[in-house]
Structures are given as structure tokens and as C-alpha cells.
PDB file of C-alpha atoms in Angstrom:
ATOM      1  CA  UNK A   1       8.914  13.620 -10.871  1.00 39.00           C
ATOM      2  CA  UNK A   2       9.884  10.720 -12.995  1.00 40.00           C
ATOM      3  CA  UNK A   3       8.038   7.531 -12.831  1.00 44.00           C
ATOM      4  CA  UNK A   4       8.955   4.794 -10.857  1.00 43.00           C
ATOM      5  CA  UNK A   5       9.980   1.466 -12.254  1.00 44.00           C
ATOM      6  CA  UNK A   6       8.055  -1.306 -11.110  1.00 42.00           C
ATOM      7  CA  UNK A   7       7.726  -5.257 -11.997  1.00 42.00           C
ATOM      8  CA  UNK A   8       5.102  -5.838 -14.611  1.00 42.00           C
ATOM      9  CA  UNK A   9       3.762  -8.932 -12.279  1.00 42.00           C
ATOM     10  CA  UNK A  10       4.771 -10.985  -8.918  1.00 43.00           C
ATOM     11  CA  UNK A  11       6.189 -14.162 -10.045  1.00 46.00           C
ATOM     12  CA  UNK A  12       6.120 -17.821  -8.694  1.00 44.00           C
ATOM     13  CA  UNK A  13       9.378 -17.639  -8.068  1.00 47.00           C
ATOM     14  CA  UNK A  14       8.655 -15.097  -5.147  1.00 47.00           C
ATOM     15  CA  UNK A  15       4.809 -16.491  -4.173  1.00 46.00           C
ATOM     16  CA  UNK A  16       4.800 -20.497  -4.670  1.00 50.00           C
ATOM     17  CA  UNK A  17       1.943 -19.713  -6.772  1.00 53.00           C
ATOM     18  CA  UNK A  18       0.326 -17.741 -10.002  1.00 56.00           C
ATOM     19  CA  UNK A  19       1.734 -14.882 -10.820  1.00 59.00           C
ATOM     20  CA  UNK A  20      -0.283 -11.682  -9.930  1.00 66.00           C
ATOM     21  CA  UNK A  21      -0.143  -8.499 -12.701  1.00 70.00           C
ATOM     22  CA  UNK A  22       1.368  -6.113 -11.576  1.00 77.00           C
ATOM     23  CA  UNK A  23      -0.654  -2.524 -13.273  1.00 83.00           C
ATOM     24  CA  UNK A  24      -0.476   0.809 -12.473  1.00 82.00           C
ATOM     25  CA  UNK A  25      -2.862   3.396 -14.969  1.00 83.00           C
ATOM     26  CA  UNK A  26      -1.295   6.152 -13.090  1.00 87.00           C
ATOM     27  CA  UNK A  27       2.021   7.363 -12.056  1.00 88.00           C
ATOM     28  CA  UNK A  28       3.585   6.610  -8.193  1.00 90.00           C
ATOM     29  CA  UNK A  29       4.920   9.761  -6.879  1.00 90.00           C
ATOM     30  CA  UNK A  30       6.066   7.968  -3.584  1.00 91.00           C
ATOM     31  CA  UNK A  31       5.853   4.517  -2.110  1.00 91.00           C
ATOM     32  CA  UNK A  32       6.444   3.633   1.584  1.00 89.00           C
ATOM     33  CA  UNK A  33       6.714   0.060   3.036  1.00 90.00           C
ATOM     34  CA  UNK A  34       7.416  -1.640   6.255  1.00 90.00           C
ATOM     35  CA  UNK A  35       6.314  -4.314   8.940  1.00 90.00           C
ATOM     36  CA  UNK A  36       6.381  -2.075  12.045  1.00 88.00           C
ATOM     37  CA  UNK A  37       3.095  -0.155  11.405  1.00 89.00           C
ATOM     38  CA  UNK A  38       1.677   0.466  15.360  1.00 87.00           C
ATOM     39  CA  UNK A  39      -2.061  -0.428  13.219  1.00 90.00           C
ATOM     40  CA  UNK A  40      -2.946  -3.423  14.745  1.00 92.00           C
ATOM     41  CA  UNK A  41      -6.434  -4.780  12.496  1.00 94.00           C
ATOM     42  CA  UNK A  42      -6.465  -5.019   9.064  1.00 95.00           C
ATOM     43  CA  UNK A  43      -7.277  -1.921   7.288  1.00 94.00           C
ATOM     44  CA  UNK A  44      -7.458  -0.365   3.217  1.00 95.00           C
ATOM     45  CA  UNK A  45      -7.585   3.332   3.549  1.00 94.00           C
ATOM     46  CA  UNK A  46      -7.899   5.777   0.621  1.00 94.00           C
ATOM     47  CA  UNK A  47      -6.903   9.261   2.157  1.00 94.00           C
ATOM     48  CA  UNK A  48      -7.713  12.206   0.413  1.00 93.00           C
ATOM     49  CA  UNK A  49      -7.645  15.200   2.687  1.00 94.00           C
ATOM     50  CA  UNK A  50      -4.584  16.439   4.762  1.00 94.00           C
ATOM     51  CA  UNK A  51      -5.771  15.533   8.550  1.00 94.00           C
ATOM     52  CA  UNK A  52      -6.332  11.610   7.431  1.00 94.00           C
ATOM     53  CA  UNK A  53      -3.219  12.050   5.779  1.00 93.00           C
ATOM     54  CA  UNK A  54      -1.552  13.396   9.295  1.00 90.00           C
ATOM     55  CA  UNK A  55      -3.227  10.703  11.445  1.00 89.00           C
ATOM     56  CA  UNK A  56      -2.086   8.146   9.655  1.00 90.00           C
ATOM     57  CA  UNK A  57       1.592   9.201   8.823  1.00 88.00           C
ATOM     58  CA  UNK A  58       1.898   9.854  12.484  1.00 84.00           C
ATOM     59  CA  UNK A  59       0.993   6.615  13.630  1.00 82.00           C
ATOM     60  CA  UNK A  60       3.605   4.859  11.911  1.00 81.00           C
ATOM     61  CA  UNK A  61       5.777   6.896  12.199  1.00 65.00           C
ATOM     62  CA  UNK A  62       6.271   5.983  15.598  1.00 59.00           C
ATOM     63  CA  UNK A  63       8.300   3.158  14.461  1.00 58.00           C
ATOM     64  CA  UNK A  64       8.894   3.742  10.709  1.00 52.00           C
ATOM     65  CA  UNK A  65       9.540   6.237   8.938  1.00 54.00           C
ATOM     66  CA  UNK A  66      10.184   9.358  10.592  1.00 62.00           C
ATOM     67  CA  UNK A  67       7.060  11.271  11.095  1.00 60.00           C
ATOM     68  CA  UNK A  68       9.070  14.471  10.430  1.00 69.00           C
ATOM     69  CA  UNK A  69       9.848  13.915   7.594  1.00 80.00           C
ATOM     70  CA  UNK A  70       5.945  13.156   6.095  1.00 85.00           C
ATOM     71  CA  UNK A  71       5.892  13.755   2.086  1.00 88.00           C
ATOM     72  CA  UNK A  72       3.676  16.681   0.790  1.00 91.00           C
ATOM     73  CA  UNK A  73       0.775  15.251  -1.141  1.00 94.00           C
ATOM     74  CA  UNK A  74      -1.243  17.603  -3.248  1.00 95.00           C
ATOM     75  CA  UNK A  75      -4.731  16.563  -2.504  1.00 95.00           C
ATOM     76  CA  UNK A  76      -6.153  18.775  -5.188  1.00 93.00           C
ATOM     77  CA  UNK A  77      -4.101  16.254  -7.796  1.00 93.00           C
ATOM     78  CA  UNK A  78      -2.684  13.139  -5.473  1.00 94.00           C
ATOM     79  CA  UNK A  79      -4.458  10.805  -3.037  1.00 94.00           C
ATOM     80  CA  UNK A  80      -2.952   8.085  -0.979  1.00 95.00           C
ATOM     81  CA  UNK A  81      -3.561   4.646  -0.409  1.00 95.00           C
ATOM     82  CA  UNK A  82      -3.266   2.525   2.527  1.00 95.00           C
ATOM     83  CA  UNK A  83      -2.710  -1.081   3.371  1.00 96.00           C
ATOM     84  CA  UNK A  84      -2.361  -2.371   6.517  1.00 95.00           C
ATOM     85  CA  UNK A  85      -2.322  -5.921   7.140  1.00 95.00           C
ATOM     86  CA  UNK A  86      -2.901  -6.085  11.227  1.00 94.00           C
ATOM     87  CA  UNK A  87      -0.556  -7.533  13.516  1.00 94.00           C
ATOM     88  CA  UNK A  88       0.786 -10.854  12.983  1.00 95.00           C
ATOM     89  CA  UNK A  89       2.938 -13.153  15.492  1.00 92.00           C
ATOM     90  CA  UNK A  90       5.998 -13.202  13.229  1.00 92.00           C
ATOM     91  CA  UNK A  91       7.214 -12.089  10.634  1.00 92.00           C
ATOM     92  CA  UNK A  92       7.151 -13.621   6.898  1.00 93.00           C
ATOM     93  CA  UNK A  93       3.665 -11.753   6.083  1.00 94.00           C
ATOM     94  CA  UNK A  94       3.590  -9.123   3.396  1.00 93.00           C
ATOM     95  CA  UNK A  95       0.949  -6.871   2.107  1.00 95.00           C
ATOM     96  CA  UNK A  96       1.009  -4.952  -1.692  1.00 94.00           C
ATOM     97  CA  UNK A  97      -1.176  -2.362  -3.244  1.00 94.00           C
ATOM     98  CA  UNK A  98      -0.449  -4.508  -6.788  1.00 91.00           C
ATOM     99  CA  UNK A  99      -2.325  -3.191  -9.182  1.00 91.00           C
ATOM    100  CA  UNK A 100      -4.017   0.452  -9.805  1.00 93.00           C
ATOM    101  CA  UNK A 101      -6.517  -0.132 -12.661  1.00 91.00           C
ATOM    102  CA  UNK A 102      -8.901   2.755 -14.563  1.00 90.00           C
ATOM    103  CA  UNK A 103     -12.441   1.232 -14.850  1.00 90.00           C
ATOM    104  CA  UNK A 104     -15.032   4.071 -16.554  1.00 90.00           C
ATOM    105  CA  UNK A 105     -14.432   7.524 -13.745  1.00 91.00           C
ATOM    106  CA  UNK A 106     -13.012   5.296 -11.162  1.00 91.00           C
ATOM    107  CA  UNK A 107      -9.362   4.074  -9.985  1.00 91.00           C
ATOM    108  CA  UNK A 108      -9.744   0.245  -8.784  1.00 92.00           C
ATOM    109  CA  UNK A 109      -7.140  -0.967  -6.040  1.00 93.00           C
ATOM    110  CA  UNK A 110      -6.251  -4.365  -5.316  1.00 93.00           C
ATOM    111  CA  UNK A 111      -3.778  -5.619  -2.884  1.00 93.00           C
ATOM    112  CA  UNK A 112      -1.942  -8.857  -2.373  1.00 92.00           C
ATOM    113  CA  UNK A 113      -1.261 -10.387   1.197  1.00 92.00           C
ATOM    114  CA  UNK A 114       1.407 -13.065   1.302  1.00 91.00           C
ATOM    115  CA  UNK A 115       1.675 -15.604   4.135  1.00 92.00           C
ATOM    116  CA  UNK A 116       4.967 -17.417   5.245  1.00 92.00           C
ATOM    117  CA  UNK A 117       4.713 -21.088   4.260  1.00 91.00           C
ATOM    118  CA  UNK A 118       4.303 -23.213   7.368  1.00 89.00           C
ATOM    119  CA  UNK A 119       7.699 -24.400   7.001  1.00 90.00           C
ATOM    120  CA  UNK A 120       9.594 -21.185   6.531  1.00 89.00           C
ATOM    121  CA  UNK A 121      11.957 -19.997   8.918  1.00 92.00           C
ATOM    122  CA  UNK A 122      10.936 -16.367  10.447  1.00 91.00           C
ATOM    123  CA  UNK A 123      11.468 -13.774  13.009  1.00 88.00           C
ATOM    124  CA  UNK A 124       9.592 -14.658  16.293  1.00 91.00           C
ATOM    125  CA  UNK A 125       8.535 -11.033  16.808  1.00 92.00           C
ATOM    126  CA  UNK A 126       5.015  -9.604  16.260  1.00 92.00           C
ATOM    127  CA  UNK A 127       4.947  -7.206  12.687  1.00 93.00           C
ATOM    128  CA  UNK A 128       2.223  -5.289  11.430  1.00 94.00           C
ATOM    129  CA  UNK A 129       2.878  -5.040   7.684  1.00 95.00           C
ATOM    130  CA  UNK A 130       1.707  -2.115   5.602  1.00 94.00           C
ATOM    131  CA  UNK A 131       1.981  -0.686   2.551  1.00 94.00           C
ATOM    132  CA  UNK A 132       1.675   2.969   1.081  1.00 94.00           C
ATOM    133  CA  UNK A 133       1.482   4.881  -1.958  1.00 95.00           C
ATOM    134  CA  UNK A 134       0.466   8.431  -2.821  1.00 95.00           C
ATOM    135  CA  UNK A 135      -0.691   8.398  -6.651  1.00 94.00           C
ATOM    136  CA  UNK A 136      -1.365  11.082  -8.744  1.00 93.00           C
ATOM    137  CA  UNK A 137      -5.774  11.155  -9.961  1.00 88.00           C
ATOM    138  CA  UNK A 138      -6.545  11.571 -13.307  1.00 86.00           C
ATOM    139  CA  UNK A 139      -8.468  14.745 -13.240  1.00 85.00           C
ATOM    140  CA  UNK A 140     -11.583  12.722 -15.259  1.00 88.00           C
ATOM    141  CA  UNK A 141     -11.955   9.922 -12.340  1.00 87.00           C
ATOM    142  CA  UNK A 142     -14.615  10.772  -9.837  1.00 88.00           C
ATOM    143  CA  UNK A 143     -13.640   7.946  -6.748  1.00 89.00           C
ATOM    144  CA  UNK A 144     -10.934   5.714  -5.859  1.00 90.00           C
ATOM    145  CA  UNK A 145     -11.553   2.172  -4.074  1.00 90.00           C
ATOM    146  CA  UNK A 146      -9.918  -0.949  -3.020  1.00 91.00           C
ATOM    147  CA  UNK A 147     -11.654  -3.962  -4.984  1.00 84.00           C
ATOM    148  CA  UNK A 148     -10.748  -7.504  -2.803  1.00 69.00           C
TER     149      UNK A 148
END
């Protein structure tokens, strides 16, 4: 699969504040993002067998996407990561795997949350935001972890 294009940082423009680099030291195979997760606390989960993998897909896909349709991921080559950012009492909040970074045998994670500004206009409707990504593992790194 080709890689995907993706922004080299998230600007002030789109936060209010610094911008964040945006680095990947691996490809994205597939990326999945959405504000109707079902996960309710905040949670950064890196899967890397098939029945995590199951669990998880199936509990959002009760609201998005569709659970039949749940992308292979070759665990042998691929693992996924997971951020959930909990429920929240409207909407306006945003969660990002940013950055995938190579330090020594390991693959470093970090995510951004974003936060409506207090005077921003949003949906009055409880979200749960979350973000995915299944990534392909170098075959020389030895662990994969978020990093706050």
C-alpha cells in the first residue's frame, strides 16, 4: 500500500497555540477517527494480537465504523494503536496519535488532545473521541509505547 500523506505539524491556525510536529518513522497502513467511540474513560492502547484487536473494533463499531467491515492487520508485521479520549459533554474535543518516533528498539507514541475554547460554539451532545491507526513495526524494534 502506498503511504499516506499527512501534515508535517498541527499549526496555530488550527490549535490557538504552538504548533505540534507532526512525525511518523513508519508507514500508516490505515487510520480511523471519530467522536462516537461507546469507550467512556480515557484510554492509550497498543494492540498487538487479534482478540484485543476484535474487542476493541467491536466496541466502536457499535456506532462507528461498521464492525463488519474490521481491516485485516498482520500482527506478525503491523500493530495498532489506540486513543480514546473518554466521554465528554459536547463536542469540540479531539484526540491525535501525532507523532510515531524510533528511539534505539522502540516506537514512541504521543498523542495530542484538543479542548474547545470556552467560547466556542459546539454540539450539546456527549462524544467520546478516539483515534486509530494500524502501523507497520520495523522488524528491529522490540516494544511500542505511548510517551505523555
Amino acid at each position: 500500500k502506498p503511504e499516506k500523506e499527512l501534515p508535517t505539524v498541527i499549526d496555530e491556525e488550527t490549535t490557538g497555540e504552538e504548533p505540534i510536529e507532526m512525525r511518523y518513522d513508519t508507514n500508516i497502513a490505515e487510520e480511523f477517527e471519530g467522536y462516537r467511540s461507546g469507550v467512556m474513560d480515557r484510554q492509550l492502547i497498543v494492540i498487538d494480537k487479534m482478540d484485543q484487536w476484535k474487542s476493541i473494533w467491536n466496541k466502536i463499531g457499535k456506532e462507528t465504523p461498521d464492525p463488519a467491515n474490521m481491516p485485516k492487520v498482520d500482527f506478525s508485521k503491523q500493530v495498532v494503536l489506540v486513543a480514546f479520549m473518554g466521554s465528554k459533554r459536547t463536542g469540540g474535543y479531539s484526540i491525535k496519535i501525532h507523532s510515531v518516533v524510533k528511539e534505539g528498539n522502540k516506537l514512541i507514541a504521543k498523542v495530542y488532545e484538543e479542548n474547545p475554547p470556552k467560547d466556542a460554539m459546539v454540539t450539546q451532545a456527549f462524544t467520546e473521541p478516539f483515534h486509530i491507526i494500524i502501523i507497520d513495526k520495523p522488524t528491529d524494534v522490540k516494544s511500542v509505547e505511548f510517551k505523555q
